[in-house]
PDB file of N, CA and C in Angstrom:
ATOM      1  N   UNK A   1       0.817  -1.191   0.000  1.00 89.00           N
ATOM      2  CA  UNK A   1       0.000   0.000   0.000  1.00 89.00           C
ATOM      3  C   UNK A   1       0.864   1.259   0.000  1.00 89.00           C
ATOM      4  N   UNK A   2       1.951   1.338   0.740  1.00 91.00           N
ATOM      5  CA  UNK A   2       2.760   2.451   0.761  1.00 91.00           C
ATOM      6  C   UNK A   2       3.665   3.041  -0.422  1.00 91.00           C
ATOM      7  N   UNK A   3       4.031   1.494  -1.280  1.00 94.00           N
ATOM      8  CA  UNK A   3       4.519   1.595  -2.366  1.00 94.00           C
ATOM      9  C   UNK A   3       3.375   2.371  -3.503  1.00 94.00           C
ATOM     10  N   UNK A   4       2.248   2.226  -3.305  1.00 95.00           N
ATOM     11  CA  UNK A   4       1.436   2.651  -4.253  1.00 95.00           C
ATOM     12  C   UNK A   4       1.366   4.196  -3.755  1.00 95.00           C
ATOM     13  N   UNK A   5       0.853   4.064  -2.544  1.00 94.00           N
ATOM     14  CA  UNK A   5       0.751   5.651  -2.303  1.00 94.00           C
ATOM     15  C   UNK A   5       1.924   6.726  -2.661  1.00 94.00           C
ATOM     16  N   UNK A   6       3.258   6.206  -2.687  1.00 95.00           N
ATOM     17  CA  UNK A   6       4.467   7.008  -3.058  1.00 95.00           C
ATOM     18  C   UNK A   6       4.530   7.226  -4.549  1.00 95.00           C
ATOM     19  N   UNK A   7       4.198   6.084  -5.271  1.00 96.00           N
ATOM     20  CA  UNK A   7       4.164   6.367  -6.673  1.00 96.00           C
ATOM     21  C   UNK A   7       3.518   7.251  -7.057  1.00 96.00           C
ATOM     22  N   UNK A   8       2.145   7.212  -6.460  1.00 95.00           N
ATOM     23  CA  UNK A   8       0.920   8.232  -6.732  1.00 95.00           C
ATOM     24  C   UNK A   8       1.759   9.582  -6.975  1.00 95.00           C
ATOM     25  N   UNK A   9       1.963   9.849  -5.303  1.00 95.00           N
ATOM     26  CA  UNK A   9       2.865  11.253  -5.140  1.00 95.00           C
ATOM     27  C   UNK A   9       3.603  11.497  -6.061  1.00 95.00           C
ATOM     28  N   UNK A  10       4.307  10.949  -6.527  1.00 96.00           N
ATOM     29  CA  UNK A  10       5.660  11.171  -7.327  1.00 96.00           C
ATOM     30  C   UNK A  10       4.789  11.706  -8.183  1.00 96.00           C
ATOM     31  N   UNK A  11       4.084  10.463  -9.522  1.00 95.00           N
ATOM     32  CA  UNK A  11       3.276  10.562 -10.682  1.00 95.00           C
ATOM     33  C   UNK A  11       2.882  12.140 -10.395  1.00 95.00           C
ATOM     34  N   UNK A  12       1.590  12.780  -9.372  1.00 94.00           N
ATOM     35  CA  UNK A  12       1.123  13.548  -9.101  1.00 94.00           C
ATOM     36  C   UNK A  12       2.267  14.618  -9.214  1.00 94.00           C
ATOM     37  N   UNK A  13       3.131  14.546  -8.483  1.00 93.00           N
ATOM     38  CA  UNK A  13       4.115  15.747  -8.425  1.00 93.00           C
ATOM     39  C   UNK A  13       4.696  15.756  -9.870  1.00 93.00           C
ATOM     40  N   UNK A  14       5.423  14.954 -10.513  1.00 93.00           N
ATOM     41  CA  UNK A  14       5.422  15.520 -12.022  1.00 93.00           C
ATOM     42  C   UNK A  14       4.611  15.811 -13.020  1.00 93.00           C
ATOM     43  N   UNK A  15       3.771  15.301 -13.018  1.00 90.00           N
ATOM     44  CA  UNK A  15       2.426  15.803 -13.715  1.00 90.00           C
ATOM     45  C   UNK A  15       1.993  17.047 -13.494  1.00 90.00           C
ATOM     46  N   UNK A  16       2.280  17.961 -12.137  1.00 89.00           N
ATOM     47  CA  UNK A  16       2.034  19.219 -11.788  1.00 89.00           C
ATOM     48  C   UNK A  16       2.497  20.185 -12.671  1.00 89.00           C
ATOM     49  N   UNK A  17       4.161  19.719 -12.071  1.00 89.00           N
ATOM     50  CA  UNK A  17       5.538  20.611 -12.647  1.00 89.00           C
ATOM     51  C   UNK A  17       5.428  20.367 -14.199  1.00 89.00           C
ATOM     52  N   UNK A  18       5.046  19.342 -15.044  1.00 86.00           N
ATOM     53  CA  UNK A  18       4.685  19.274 -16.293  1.00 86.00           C
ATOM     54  C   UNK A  18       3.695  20.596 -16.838  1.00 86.00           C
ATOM     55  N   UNK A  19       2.129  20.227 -16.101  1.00 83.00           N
ATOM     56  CA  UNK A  19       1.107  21.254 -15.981  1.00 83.00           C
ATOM     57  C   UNK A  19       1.675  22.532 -16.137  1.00 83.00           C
ATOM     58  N   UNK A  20       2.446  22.944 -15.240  1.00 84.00           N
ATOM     59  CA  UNK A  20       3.180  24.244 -15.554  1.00 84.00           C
ATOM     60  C   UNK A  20       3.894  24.687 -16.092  1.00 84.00           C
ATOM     61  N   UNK A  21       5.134  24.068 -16.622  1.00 86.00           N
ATOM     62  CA  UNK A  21       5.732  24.423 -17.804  1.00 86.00           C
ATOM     63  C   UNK A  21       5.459  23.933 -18.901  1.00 86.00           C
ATOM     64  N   UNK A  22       4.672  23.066 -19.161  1.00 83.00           N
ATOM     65  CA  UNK A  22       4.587  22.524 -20.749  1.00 83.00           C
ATOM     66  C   UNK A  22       3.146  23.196 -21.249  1.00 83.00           C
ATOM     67  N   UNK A  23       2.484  23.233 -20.340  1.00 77.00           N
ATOM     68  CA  UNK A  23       0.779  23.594 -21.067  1.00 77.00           C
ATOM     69  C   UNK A  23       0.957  24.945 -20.875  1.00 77.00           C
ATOM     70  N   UNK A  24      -0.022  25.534 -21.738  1.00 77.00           N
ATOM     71  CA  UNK A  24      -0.357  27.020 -21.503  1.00 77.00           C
ATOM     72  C   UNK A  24      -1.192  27.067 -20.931  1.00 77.00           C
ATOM     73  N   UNK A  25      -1.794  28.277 -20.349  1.00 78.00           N
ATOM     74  CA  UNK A  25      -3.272  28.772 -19.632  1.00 78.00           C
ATOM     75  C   UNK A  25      -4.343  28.200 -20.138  1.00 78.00           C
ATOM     76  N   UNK A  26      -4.572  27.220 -19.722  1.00 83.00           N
ATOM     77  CA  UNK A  26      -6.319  26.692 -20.351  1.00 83.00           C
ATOM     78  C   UNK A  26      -6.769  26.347 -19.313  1.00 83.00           C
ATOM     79  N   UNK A  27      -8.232  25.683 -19.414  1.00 85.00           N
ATOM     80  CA  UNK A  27      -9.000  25.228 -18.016  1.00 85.00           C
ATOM     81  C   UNK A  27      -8.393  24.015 -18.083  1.00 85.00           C
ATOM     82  N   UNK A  28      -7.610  23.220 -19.023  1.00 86.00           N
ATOM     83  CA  UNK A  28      -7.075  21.523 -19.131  1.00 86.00           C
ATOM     84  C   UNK A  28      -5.902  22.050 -18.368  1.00 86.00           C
ATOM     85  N   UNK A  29      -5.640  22.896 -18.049  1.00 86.00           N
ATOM     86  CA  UNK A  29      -4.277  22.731 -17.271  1.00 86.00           C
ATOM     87  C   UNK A  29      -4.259  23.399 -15.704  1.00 86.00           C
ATOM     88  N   UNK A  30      -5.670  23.950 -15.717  1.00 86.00           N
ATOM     89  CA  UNK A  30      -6.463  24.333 -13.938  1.00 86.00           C
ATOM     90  C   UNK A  30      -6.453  22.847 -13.868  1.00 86.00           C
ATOM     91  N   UNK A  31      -7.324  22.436 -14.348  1.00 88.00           N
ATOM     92  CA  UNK A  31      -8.107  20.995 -14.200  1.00 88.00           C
ATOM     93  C   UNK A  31      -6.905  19.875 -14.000  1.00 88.00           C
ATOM     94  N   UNK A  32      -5.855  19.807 -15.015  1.00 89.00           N
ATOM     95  CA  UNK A  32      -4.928  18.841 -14.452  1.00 89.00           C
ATOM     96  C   UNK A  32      -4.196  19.213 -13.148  1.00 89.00           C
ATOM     97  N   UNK A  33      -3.677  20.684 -13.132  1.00 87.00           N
ATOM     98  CA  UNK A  33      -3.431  20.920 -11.554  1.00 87.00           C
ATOM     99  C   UNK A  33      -4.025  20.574 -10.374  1.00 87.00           C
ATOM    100  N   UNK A  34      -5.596  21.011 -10.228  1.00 91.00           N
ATOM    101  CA  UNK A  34      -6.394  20.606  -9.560  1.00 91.00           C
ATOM    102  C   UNK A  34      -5.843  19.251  -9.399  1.00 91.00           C
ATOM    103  N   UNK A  35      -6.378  18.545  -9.959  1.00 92.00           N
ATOM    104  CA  UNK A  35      -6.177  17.099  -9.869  1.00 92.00           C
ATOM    105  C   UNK A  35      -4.756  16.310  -9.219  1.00 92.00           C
ATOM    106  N   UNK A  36      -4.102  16.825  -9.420  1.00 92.00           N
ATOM    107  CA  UNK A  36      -2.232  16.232  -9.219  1.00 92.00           C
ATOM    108  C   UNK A  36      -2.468  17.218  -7.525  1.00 92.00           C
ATOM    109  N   UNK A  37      -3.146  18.251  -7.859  1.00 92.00           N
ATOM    110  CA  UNK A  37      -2.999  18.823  -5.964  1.00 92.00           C
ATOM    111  C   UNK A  37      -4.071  17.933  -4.876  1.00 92.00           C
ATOM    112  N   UNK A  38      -4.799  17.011  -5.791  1.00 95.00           N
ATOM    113  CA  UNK A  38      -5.684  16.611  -4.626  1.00 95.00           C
ATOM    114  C   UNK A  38      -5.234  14.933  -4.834  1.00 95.00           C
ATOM    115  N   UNK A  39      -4.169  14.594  -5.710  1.00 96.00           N
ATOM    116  CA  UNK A  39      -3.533  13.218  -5.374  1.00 96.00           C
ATOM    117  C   UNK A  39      -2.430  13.169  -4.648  1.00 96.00           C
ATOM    118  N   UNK A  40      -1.862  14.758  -4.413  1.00 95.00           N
ATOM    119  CA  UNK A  40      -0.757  14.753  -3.726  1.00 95.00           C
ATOM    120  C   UNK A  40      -0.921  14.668  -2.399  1.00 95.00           C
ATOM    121  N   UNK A  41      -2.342  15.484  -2.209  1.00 96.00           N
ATOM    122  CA  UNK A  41      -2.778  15.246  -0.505  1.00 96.00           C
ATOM    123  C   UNK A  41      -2.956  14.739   0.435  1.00 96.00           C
ATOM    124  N   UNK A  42      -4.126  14.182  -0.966  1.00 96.00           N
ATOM    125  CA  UNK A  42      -4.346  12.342  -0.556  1.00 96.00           C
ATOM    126  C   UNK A  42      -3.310  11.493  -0.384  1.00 96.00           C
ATOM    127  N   UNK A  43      -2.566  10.915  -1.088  1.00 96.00           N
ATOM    128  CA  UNK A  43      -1.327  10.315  -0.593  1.00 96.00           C
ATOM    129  C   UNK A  43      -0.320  10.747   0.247  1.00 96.00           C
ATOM    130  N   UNK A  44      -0.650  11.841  -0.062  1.00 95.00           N
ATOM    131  CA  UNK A  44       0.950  12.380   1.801  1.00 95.00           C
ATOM    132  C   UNK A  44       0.031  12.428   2.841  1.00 95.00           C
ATOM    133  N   UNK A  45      -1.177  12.596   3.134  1.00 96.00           N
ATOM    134  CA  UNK A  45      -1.820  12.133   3.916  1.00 96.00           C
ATOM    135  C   UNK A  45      -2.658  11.204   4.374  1.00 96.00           C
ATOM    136  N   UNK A  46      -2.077   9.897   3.269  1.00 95.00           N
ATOM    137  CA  UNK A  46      -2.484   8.684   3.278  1.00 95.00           C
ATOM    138  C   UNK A  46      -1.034   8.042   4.039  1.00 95.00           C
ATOM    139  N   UNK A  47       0.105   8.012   3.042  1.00 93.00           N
ATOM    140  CA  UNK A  47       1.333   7.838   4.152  1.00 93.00           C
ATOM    141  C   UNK A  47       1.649   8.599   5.274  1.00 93.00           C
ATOM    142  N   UNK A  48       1.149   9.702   5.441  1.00 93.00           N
ATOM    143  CA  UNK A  48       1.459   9.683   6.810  1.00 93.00           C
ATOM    144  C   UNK A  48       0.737   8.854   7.940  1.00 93.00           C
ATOM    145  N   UNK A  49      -0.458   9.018   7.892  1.00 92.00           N
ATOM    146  CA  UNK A  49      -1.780   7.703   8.310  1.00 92.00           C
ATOM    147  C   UNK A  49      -0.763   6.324   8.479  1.00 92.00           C
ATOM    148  N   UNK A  50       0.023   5.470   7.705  1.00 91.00           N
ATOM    149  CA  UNK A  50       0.117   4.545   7.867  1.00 91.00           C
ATOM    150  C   UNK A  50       1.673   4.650   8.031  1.00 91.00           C
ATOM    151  N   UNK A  51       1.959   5.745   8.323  1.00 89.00           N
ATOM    152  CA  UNK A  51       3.702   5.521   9.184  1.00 89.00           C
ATOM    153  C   UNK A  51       4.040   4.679   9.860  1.00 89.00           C
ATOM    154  N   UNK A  52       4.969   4.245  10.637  1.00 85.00           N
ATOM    155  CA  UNK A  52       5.485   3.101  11.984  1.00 85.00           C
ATOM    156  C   UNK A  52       5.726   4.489  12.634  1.00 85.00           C
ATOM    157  N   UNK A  53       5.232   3.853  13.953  1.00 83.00           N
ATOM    158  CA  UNK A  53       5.668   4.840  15.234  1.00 83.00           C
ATOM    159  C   UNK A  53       7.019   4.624  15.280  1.00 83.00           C
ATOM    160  N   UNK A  54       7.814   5.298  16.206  1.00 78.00           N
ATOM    161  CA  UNK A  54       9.662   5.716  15.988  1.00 78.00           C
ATOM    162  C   UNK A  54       9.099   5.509  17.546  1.00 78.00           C
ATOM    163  N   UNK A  55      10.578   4.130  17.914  1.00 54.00           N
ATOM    164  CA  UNK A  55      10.609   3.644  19.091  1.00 54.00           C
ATOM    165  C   UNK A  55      11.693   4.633  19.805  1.00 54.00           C
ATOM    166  N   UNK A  56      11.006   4.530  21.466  1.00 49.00           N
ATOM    167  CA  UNK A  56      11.517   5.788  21.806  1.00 49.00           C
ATOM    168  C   UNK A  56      12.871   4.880  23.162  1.00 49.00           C
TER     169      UNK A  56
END
């Protein structure tokens, strides 16, 4: 599960930085932002959810 959720992130995070330098101003490139910002969320706040506690 964690392996998937990191890929996500990644995928999501270049797909952003893509969004922004490769496309111009259109709503396809709100819309893909949008999108890559709410898979990035989801998964960093999906791995964080399923961290290991740090033995003290």
């Amino acid at each position: 599960m964690k392996a998937l959720l990191w890929f996500v992130l990644c995928v999501a995070l270049v797909t952003n930085v893509f969004a922004n330098f490769v496309m111009d101003e259109s709503g396809r490139q709100i819309a893909l932002g949008v999108c890559a910002g709410v898979a990035v969320i989801g998964s960093g706040a999906g791995l964080w959810v399923l961290r290991t506690p740090r033995e003290s």
